Amino acid sequence: MRFPVVRPRRLRATPALRRLVRETTVAPSDLVWPLFFNERLDSPLPVKTMPGVDQLPVRMAGEIARLAVKRGLGGVLLFGLPKTKDEFGTSACDPDGPVARAIAEIKSAAPELVVITDVCVDEYTSHGHCGILHTRRDGQVDVDNDRTIELLADIALMHAKAGADIVAPSDMLDGRIGTVRERLDENGFESMPVMSYAIKYASAFYGPFRDAAECAPKFGNRASYQMDPANTREALREIALDIDEGADMLIVKPALPYLDIVRRVRESTTLPIAAYNVSGEYAMLHAAAAAGMLDLDRVVLETLTSIRRAGADMILTYHALHAAELLDA
Ligand code: PBG
């Protein structure tokens, strides 16, 4: 059968018909809103490279949490900017640090909001790398894997004690999911889910985030721990390891330049998958819209739809609040 008998346009004739046959939806509950709490601030500080995103004072956490609940968001993802940094990222374990204090504010204002914490030290190290450094046998300075994963487990435990609902290690070191899982279990947090940034590429799309979180590496890059953008099989190997070590959910990051990876991961695991629509992806749309080149509202929804269509269950996105408002309208 073919034209003129077959006419796909019949099902596109009205908004109601299009809605009826729509294959992919985006709901506010699919969206997780990343937030930056800066201990040194009394009022919001706009992030220059991310229009509409602010670093926030901890005292605003409750108010922001109520907004997230009102809009029906799936959750929030917390990053902390501490008062002090050192080469070991010591302040990341401070139970009075910005993340712990923000969790307390959020849980008293909106206890039902899902709070996910980013477990990493790059915002807390003076050199900006995602771990404690050492000099390798070949003379290169690099992140000391086995020492750092113990630190990550300490941070995850601190977040758990502070009341986080989910911890999300984002460092890409080997063995950290198992180490975090074990530390949580030994301390009575066997019910705390671990959301692994299982597949995180060494991407230039993180550029604006490093402004937002003040964590650009002072030397070198992250290529010895984050993945080579050219690799797919390695991504499947990473998820297999993390699942084996006890991950409950997986993150693919970035999202848009890696939708093929989201799809491959979707087809190879039954675990929930999140895609991180990262800072550079956010900034591109805002820059193009500000230059009059794109309709922001439409490209935001189309972008989020494409990520869901690729197979992500949820999306970590700076567009979360804006998108939820559009979806509600
Ligand atoms: C590391 C971390 C980064 C992002 C999230 N967690 C930065 C990095 O790996 O360099 C990037 C997120 C974004 O670009 O939106 N703590």
Short mmCIF file of N, CA, C and O in Angstrom, two decimals, residues 31-79:
data_model
loop_
_atom_site.label_atom_id
_atom_site.label_comp_id
_atom_site.label_asym_id
_atom_site.label_seq_id
_atom_site.Cartn_x
_atom_site.Cartn_y
_atom_site.Cartn_z
N LEU A 31 12.56 16.17 35.27
CA LEU A 31 13.65 17.15 35.25
C LEU A 31 14.26 17.35 36.63
O LEU A 31 13.55 17.49 37.62
N VAL A 32 15.58 17.36 36.66
CA VAL A 32 16.32 17.60 37.90
C VAL A 32 17.09 18.91 37.71
O VAL A 32 17.79 19.09 36.70
N TRP A 33 16.97 19.77 38.70
CA TRP A 33 17.50 21.14 38.60
C TRP A 33 18.83 21.25 39.36
O TRP A 33 18.84 21.13 40.60
N PRO A 34 19.94 21.50 38.66
CA PRO A 34 21.22 21.66 39.36
C PRO A 34 21.30 23.04 40.01
O PRO A 34 20.93 24.05 39.40
N LEU A 35 21.80 23.08 41.25
CA LEU A 35 21.88 24.35 42.00
C LEU A 35 23.27 24.50 42.60
O LEU A 35 23.87 23.53 43.04
N PHE A 36 23.72 25.75 42.65
CA PHE A 36 25.05 26.04 43.18
C PHE A 36 24.92 26.87 44.45
O PHE A 36 24.47 28.02 44.40
N PHE A 37 25.30 26.30 45.59
CA PHE A 37 25.24 27.05 46.84
C PHE A 37 26.65 27.49 47.25
O PHE A 37 27.53 26.67 47.44
N ASN A 38 26.78 28.82 47.34
CA ASN A 38 28.08 29.41 47.65
C ASN A 38 28.02 29.99 49.07
O ASN A 38 27.27 30.92 49.35
N GLU A 39 28.85 29.41 49.91
CA GLU A 39 28.93 29.78 51.32
C GLU A 39 29.27 31.24 51.57
O GLU A 39 29.00 31.78 52.62
N ARG A 40 29.96 31.85 50.61
CA ARG A 40 30.44 33.23 50.82
C ARG A 40 29.42 34.29 50.43
O ARG A 40 29.68 35.47 50.56
N LEU A 41 28.27 33.88 49.92
CA LEU A 41 27.33 34.87 49.39
C LEU A 41 26.19 35.19 50.36
O LEU A 41 25.74 34.32 51.11
N ASP A 42 25.73 36.45 50.27
CA ASP A 42 24.51 36.84 50.99
C ASP A 42 23.35 37.01 50.03
O ASP A 42 22.19 37.02 50.43
N SER A 43 23.66 37.24 48.77
CA SER A 43 22.59 37.36 47.78
C SER A 43 23.04 36.67 46.50
O SER A 43 24.24 36.39 46.32
N PRO A 44 22.09 36.35 45.58
CA PRO A 44 22.45 35.59 44.38
C PRO A 44 23.50 36.32 43.53
O PRO A 44 23.48 37.54 43.44
N LEU A 45 24.37 35.55 42.93
CA LEU A 45 25.42 36.11 42.07
C LEU A 45 25.27 35.46 40.69
O LEU A 45 25.48 34.25 40.53
N PRO A 46 24.90 36.27 39.67
CA PRO A 46 24.71 35.68 38.34
C PRO A 46 25.99 35.03 37.81
O PRO A 46 27.08 35.57 38.00
N VAL A 47 25.85 33.89 37.17
CA VAL A 47 26.98 33.23 36.51
C VAL A 47 27.06 33.82 35.10
O VAL A 47 26.13 33.66 34.32
N LYS A 48 28.16 34.49 34.80
CA LYS A 48 28.25 35.26 33.54
C LYS A 48 28.03 34.42 32.30
O LYS A 48 27.42 34.87 31.33
N THR A 49 28.54 33.19 32.32
CA THR A 49 28.46 32.37 31.12
C THR A 49 27.17 31.54 31.03
O THR A 49 27.00 30.79 30.07
N MET A 50 26.30 31.68 32.04
CA MET A 50 25.05 30.92 32.02
C MET A 50 23.88 31.83 32.35
O MET A 50 23.42 31.90 33.49
N PRO A 51 23.37 32.55 31.32
CA PRO A 51 22.29 33.51 31.58
C PRO A 51 21.12 32.85 32.31
O PRO A 51 20.68 31.77 31.91
N GLY A 52 20.66 33.48 33.38
CA GLY A 52 19.53 32.93 34.13
C GLY A 52 19.95 31.99 35.24
O GLY A 52 19.10 31.52 36.01
N VAL A 53 21.25 31.70 35.36
CA VAL A 53 21.71 30.83 36.45
C VAL A 53 22.51 31.67 37.44
O VAL A 53 23.34 32.49 37.04
N ASP A 54 22.21 31.48 38.73
CA ASP A 54 22.93 32.22 39.78
C ASP A 54 23.62 31.25 40.71
O ASP A 54 23.13 30.15 40.95
N GLN A 55 24.74 31.70 41.29
CA GLN A 55 25.22 31.05 42.51
C GLN A 55 24.31 31.58 43.62
O GLN A 55 23.96 32.77 43.62
N LEU A 56 23.95 30.70 44.55
CA LEU A 56 22.95 31.10 45.55
C LEU A 56 23.53 31.08 46.96
O LEU A 56 24.37 30.22 47.28
N PRO A 57 23.05 31.99 47.82
CA PRO A 57 23.42 31.88 49.23
C PRO A 57 22.65 30.72 49.86
O PRO A 57 21.51 30.44 49.46
N VAL A 58 23.26 30.08 50.83
CA VAL A 58 22.64 28.91 51.45
C VAL A 58 21.27 29.24 52.04
O VAL A 58 20.34 28.45 51.97
N ARG A 59 21.13 30.47 52.57
CA ARG A 59 19.86 30.82 53.21
C ARG A 59 18.68 30.82 52.23
O ARG A 59 17.53 30.79 52.64
N MET A 60 18.95 30.83 50.91
CA MET A 60 17.84 30.81 49.95
C MET A 60 17.40 29.39 49.58
O MET A 60 16.45 29.21 48.79
N ALA A 61 18.07 28.39 50.13
CA ALA A 61 17.80 27.00 49.70
C ALA A 61 16.33 26.60 49.93
O ALA A 61 15.73 25.92 49.08
N GLY A 62 15.75 27.03 51.05
CA GLY A 62 14.38 26.65 51.35
C GLY A 62 13.39 27.22 50.34
O GLY A 62 12.52 26.52 49.81
N GLU A 63 13.59 28.49 50.06
CA GLU A 63 12.73 29.19 49.10
C GLU A 63 12.81 28.54 47.70
O GLU A 63 11.81 28.31 47.02
N ILE A 64 14.03 28.21 47.28
CA ILE A 64 14.25 27.57 45.98
C ILE A 64 13.61 26.18 45.96
O ILE A 64 13.00 25.77 44.97
N ALA A 65 13.71 25.48 47.08
CA ALA A 65 13.13 24.14 47.16
C ALA A 65 11.61 24.20 47.02
O ALA A 65 11.01 23.37 46.33
N ARG A 66 11.00 25.20 47.65
CA ARG A 66 9.54 25.34 47.53
C ARG A 66 9.13 25.62 46.09
O ARG A 66 8.13 25.11 45.61
N LEU A 67 9.97 26.39 45.40
CA LEU A 67 9.70 26.69 43.98
C LEU A 67 9.78 25.39 43.16
O LEU A 67 8.94 25.14 42.27
N ALA A 68 10.78 24.58 43.43
CA ALA A 68 10.95 23.32 42.70
C ALA A 68 9.75 22.40 42.92
O ALA A 68 9.25 21.76 41.98
N VAL A 69 9.25 22.36 44.15
CA VAL A 69 8.09 21.52 44.46
C VAL A 69 6.84 22.07 43.77
O VAL A 69 6.06 21.33 43.17
N LYS A 70 6.68 23.38 43.84
CA LYS A 70 5.51 24.01 43.23
C LYS A 70 5.45 23.69 41.74
O LYS A 70 4.37 23.46 41.18
N ARG A 71 6.60 23.65 41.10
CA ARG A 71 6.66 23.37 39.66
C ARG A 71 6.67 21.88 39.34
O ARG A 71 6.73 21.47 38.19
N GLY A 72 6.69 21.05 40.37
CA GLY A 72 6.60 19.60 40.15
C GLY A 72 7.88 18.96 39.64
O GLY A 72 7.86 17.89 39.01
N LEU A 73 9.03 19.60 39.88
CA LEU A 73 10.29 19.04 39.39
C LEU A 73 10.59 17.69 40.04
O LEU A 73 10.17 17.41 41.17
N GLY A 74 11.39 16.88 39.33
CA GLY A 74 11.76 15.57 39.84
C GLY A 74 12.70 15.63 41.02
O GLY A 74 12.73 14.73 41.85
N GLY A 75 13.49 16.70 41.08
CA GLY A 75 14.44 16.83 42.18
C GLY A 75 15.41 17.96 41.92
O GLY A 75 15.29 18.67 40.92
N VAL A 76 16.35 18.10 42.85
CA VAL A 76 17.43 19.09 42.67
C VAL A 76 18.77 18.37 42.85
O VAL A 76 18.85 17.33 43.52
N LEU A 77 19.78 18.92 42.20
CA LEU A 77 21.14 18.36 42.28
C LEU A 77 22.03 19.45 42.87
O LEU A 77 22.13 20.54 42.30
N LEU A 78 22.63 19.18 44.02
CA LEU A 78 23.36 20.24 44.73
C LEU A 78 24.87 20.21 44.50
O LEU A 78 25.51 19.15 44.59
N PHE A 79 25.39 21.41 44.26
CA PHE A 79 26.84 21.65 44.23
C PHE A 79 27.15 22.68 45.29
O PHE A 79 26.36 23.59 45.53
#
